[in-house]
Amino acid sequence: MSKKKQDEFVIYVVTLSSVKRYMSIEFIGGSCGFIIAQKALQSDLFGMIGSMIAPIAIRRVLQWQQRISERHLHFGLRTLSRTGKLSPT
């Protein structure tokens, strides 16, 4: 049984759209974070910190939006699946 587990392998599929999304968040978000923090705080150090924080913040906002949309979708499907409330007219 353990020998069979050693022969197994995992294939990860990375789509081009996910690579594009990652690159745009990292490069565009990081650059914008650097420029905004550097201009606002007049410091290159704060600009570098902003370039690290901006992509993290963008990813968290996108995850938050996805969770909210999934809740609304789940709620909508649950209400539509109740056939007792629907009338044939």
Coordinates of N, CA and C in Angstrom, one line a residue:
M1 N 0.8 -1.2 0.0 CA 0.0 0.0 0.0 C 0.9 1.3 0.0
S2 N 1.9 1.3 0.8 CA 2.8 2.5 0.9 C 3.6 2.6 -0.4
K3 N 3.9 1.4 -1.1 CA 4.6 1.5 -2.3 C 3.8 2.2 -3.4
K4 N 2.5 2.0 -3.4 CA 1.7 2.6 -4.4 C 1.6 4.1 -4.2
K5 N 1.7 4.6 -3.0 CA 1.7 6.0 -2.8 C 3.0 6.7 -3.2
Q6 N 4.1 6.0 -3.2 CA 5.3 6.5 -3.7 C 5.3 6.7 -5.2
D7 N 4.6 5.9 -5.9 CA 4.5 6.0 -7.4 C 3.6 7.1 -7.8
E8 N 2.8 7.7 -7.0 CA 1.9 8.7 -7.4 C 2.6 10.1 -7.6
F9 N 2.1 10.9 -8.5 CA 2.6 12.2 -8.7 C 1.5 13.2 -8.9
V10 N 1.8 14.4 -8.8 CA 0.7 15.5 -8.9 C 1.1 16.4 -10.1
I11 N 0.1 16.7 -10.9 CA 0.3 17.7 -12.0 C -0.4 18.9 -11.6
Y12 N 0.3 20.0 -11.7 CA -0.3 21.3 -11.4 C -0.5 22.0 -12.8
V13 N -1.7 22.5 -13.0 CA -2.0 23.2 -14.3 C -2.1 24.7 -13.9
V14 N -1.3 25.5 -14.5 CA -1.3 27.0 -14.3 C -1.8 27.6 -15.6
T15 N -2.9 28.2 -15.5 CA -3.5 28.9 -16.7 C -2.8 30.2 -17.0
L16 N -2.8 30.6 -18.3 CA -2.2 31.8 -18.7 C -2.9 33.0 -18.0
S17 N -4.2 32.9 -17.8 CA -5.0 34.0 -17.2 C -4.5 34.2 -15.8
S18 N -4.2 33.1 -15.0 CA -3.8 33.3 -13.7 C -2.4 33.9 -13.6
V19 N -1.5 33.6 -14.6 CA -0.2 34.2 -14.6 C -0.3 35.6 -14.9
K20 N -1.2 36.0 -15.9 CA -1.4 37.4 -16.2 C -1.9 38.2 -15.0
R21 N -2.8 37.6 -14.3 CA -3.4 38.2 -13.1 C -2.3 38.5 -12.1
Y22 N -1.5 37.4 -11.8 CA -0.5 37.6 -10.8 C 0.5 38.6 -11.2
M23 N 1.0 38.6 -12.5 CA 2.0 39.6 -12.9 C 1.4 41.0 -12.9
S24 N 0.2 41.2 -13.3 CA -0.4 42.6 -13.2 C -0.6 43.1 -11.8
I25 N -1.0 42.2 -10.9 CA -1.1 42.6 -9.5 C 0.3 43.0 -8.9
E26 N 1.3 42.1 -9.2 CA 2.6 42.4 -8.7 C 3.3 43.6 -9.3
F27 N 3.3 43.7 -10.6 CA 4.0 44.8 -11.2 C 3.3 46.1 -11.2
I28 N 2.0 46.1 -11.6 CA 1.3 47.3 -11.6 C 1.0 47.8 -10.2
G29 N 0.5 46.9 -9.4 CA 0.2 47.2 -8.0 C 1.4 47.7 -7.2
G30 N 2.5 47.0 -7.4 CA 3.8 47.3 -6.7 C 4.3 48.7 -7.2
S31 N 4.2 48.9 -8.5 CA 4.7 50.2 -9.0 C 3.9 51.4 -8.5
C32 N 2.5 51.2 -8.5 CA 1.6 52.2 -8.1 C 1.8 52.5 -6.6
G33 N 2.0 51.4 -5.8 CA 2.3 51.5 -4.4 C 3.5 52.3 -4.1
F34 N 4.6 52.0 -4.9 CA 5.8 52.7 -4.7 C 5.7 54.2 -5.0
I35 N 5.1 54.5 -6.1 CA 4.9 55.9 -6.5 C 4.1 56.7 -5.5
I36 N 3.0 56.1 -5.1 CA 2.1 56.8 -4.2 C 2.7 57.0 -2.8
A37 N 3.3 56.0 -2.3 CA 4.0 56.1 -1.0 C 5.2 57.0 -1.0
Q38 N 5.9 57.0 -2.1 CA 7.1 57.8 -2.2 C 6.7 59.3 -2.3
K39 N 5.7 59.6 -3.2 CA 5.3 61.0 -3.3 C 4.6 61.5 -2.1
A40 N 3.8 60.7 -1.5 CA 3.0 61.1 -0.3 C 3.9 61.3 0.9
L41 N 4.9 60.4 1.1 CA 5.7 60.5 2.3 C 7.1 61.0 2.1
Q42 N 7.4 61.3 0.9 CA 8.8 61.9 0.5 C 9.9 61.0 1.0
S43 N 9.8 59.7 0.8 CA 10.9 58.9 1.2 C 11.0 57.6 0.3
D44 N 12.2 57.3 -0.1 CA 12.3 56.0 -0.9 C 12.1 54.8 0.0
L45 N 12.4 54.9 1.3 CA 12.1 53.7 2.1 C 10.7 53.4 2.2
F46 N 9.8 54.4 2.4 CA 8.4 54.2 2.5 C 7.8 53.8 1.1
G47 N 8.5 54.3 0.0 CA 8.1 53.8 -1.3 C 8.3 52.3 -1.5
M48 N 9.5 51.8 -1.0 CA 9.7 50.4 -1.1 C 8.7 49.6 -0.2
I49 N 8.4 50.1 0.9 CA 7.4 49.5 1.8 C 6.0 49.5 1.1
G50 N 5.7 50.6 0.5 CA 4.4 50.7 -0.2 C 4.4 49.7 -1.4
S51 N 5.5 49.5 -2.1 CA 5.5 48.6 -3.2 C 5.3 47.1 -2.7
M52 N 5.7 46.8 -1.5 CA 5.4 45.5 -1.0 C 4.0 45.3 -0.4
I53 N 3.5 46.4 0.2 CA 2.2 46.3 0.8 C 1.0 46.4 -0.2
A54 N 1.2 47.1 -1.3 CA 0.1 47.3 -2.3 C -0.4 46.0 -2.9
P55 N 0.5 45.1 -3.4 CA 0.0 43.9 -4.0 C -0.7 43.0 -3.0
I56 N -0.3 43.0 -1.7 CA -0.9 42.2 -0.7 C -2.3 42.8 -0.4
A57 N -2.4 44.1 -0.4 CA -3.7 44.7 -0.1 C -4.7 44.5 -1.3
I58 N -4.2 44.5 -2.5 CA -5.0 44.3 -3.7 C -5.5 42.8 -3.7
R59 N -4.6 41.9 -3.4 CA -5.1 40.5 -3.3 C -6.1 40.3 -2.2
R60 N -6.0 40.9 -1.1 CA -7.0 40.8 0.0 C -8.3 41.3 -0.4
V61 N -8.3 42.5 -1.0 CA -9.6 43.1 -1.5 C -10.2 42.2 -2.5
L62 N -9.5 41.6 -3.4 CA -10.1 40.7 -4.4 C -10.6 39.5 -3.8
Q63 N -9.9 38.9 -2.8 CA -10.5 37.7 -2.1 C -11.7 38.1 -1.3
W64 N -11.8 39.3 -0.7 CA -13.0 39.7 0.0 C -14.1 39.9 -0.9
Q65 N -13.9 40.5 -2.1 CA -15.0 40.6 -3.1 C -15.5 39.3 -3.6
Q66 N -14.6 38.3 -3.8 CA -14.9 37.0 -4.2 C -15.8 36.3 -3.2
R67 N -15.4 36.4 -1.9 CA -16.2 35.8 -0.8 C -17.6 36.4 -0.8
I68 N -17.7 37.7 -0.9 CA -19.0 38.3 -0.9 C -19.9 37.9 -2.1
S69 N -19.3 37.8 -3.3 CA -20.1 37.4 -4.4 C -20.5 35.9 -4.3
E70 N -19.7 35.1 -3.7 CA -20.0 33.7 -3.5 C -21.2 33.6 -2.5
R71 N -21.2 34.4 -1.5 CA -22.3 34.4 -0.5 C -23.6 34.8 -1.2
H72 N -23.5 35.8 -2.0 CA -24.7 36.3 -2.7 C -25.2 35.3 -3.7
L73 N -24.3 34.6 -4.4 CA -24.7 33.6 -5.3 C -25.3 32.4 -4.6
H74 N -24.7 32.0 -3.5 CA -25.2 30.8 -2.7 C -26.6 31.2 -2.2
F75 N -26.7 32.4 -1.7 CA -28.0 32.8 -1.1 C -29.1 32.8 -2.2
G76 N -28.7 33.3 -3.4 CA -29.7 33.4 -4.5 C -30.1 32.0 -4.9
L77 N -29.2 31.1 -5.0 CA -29.5 29.7 -5.5 C -30.3 29.0 -4.4
R78 N -30.1 29.2 -3.2 CA -30.9 28.6 -2.1 C -32.3 29.0 -2.2
T79 N -32.5 30.3 -2.4 CA -33.9 30.8 -2.4 C -34.6 30.4 -3.7
L80 N -33.9 30.2 -4.8 CA -34.6 29.7 -6.0 C -34.9 28.2 -5.9
S81 N -34.2 27.5 -5.1 CA -34.4 26.0 -5.0 C -35.6 25.6 -4.2
R82 N -36.2 26.6 -3.4 CA -37.3 26.3 -2.6 C -38.6 26.3 -3.5
T83 N -39.0 25.1 -3.9 CA -40.2 25.0 -4.8 C -41.5 25.2 -4.1
G84 N -41.5 25.1 -2.8 CA -42.8 25.3 -2.0 C -43.3 26.7 -2.1
K85 N -42.4 27.6 -2.2 CA -42.7 29.1 -2.3 C -43.2 29.5 -3.7
L86 N -42.8 28.8 -4.7 CA -43.2 29.2 -6.1 C -44.6 28.7 -6.4
S87 N -45.3 29.5 -7.1 CA -46.7 29.1 -7.5 C -46.6 28.9 -9.0
P88 N -47.4 28.0 -9.6 CA -47.4 27.7 -11.0 C -47.9 28.8 -11.9
T89 N -48.6 29.8 -11.3 CA -49.2 30.9 -12.1 C -48.2 32.0 -12.4

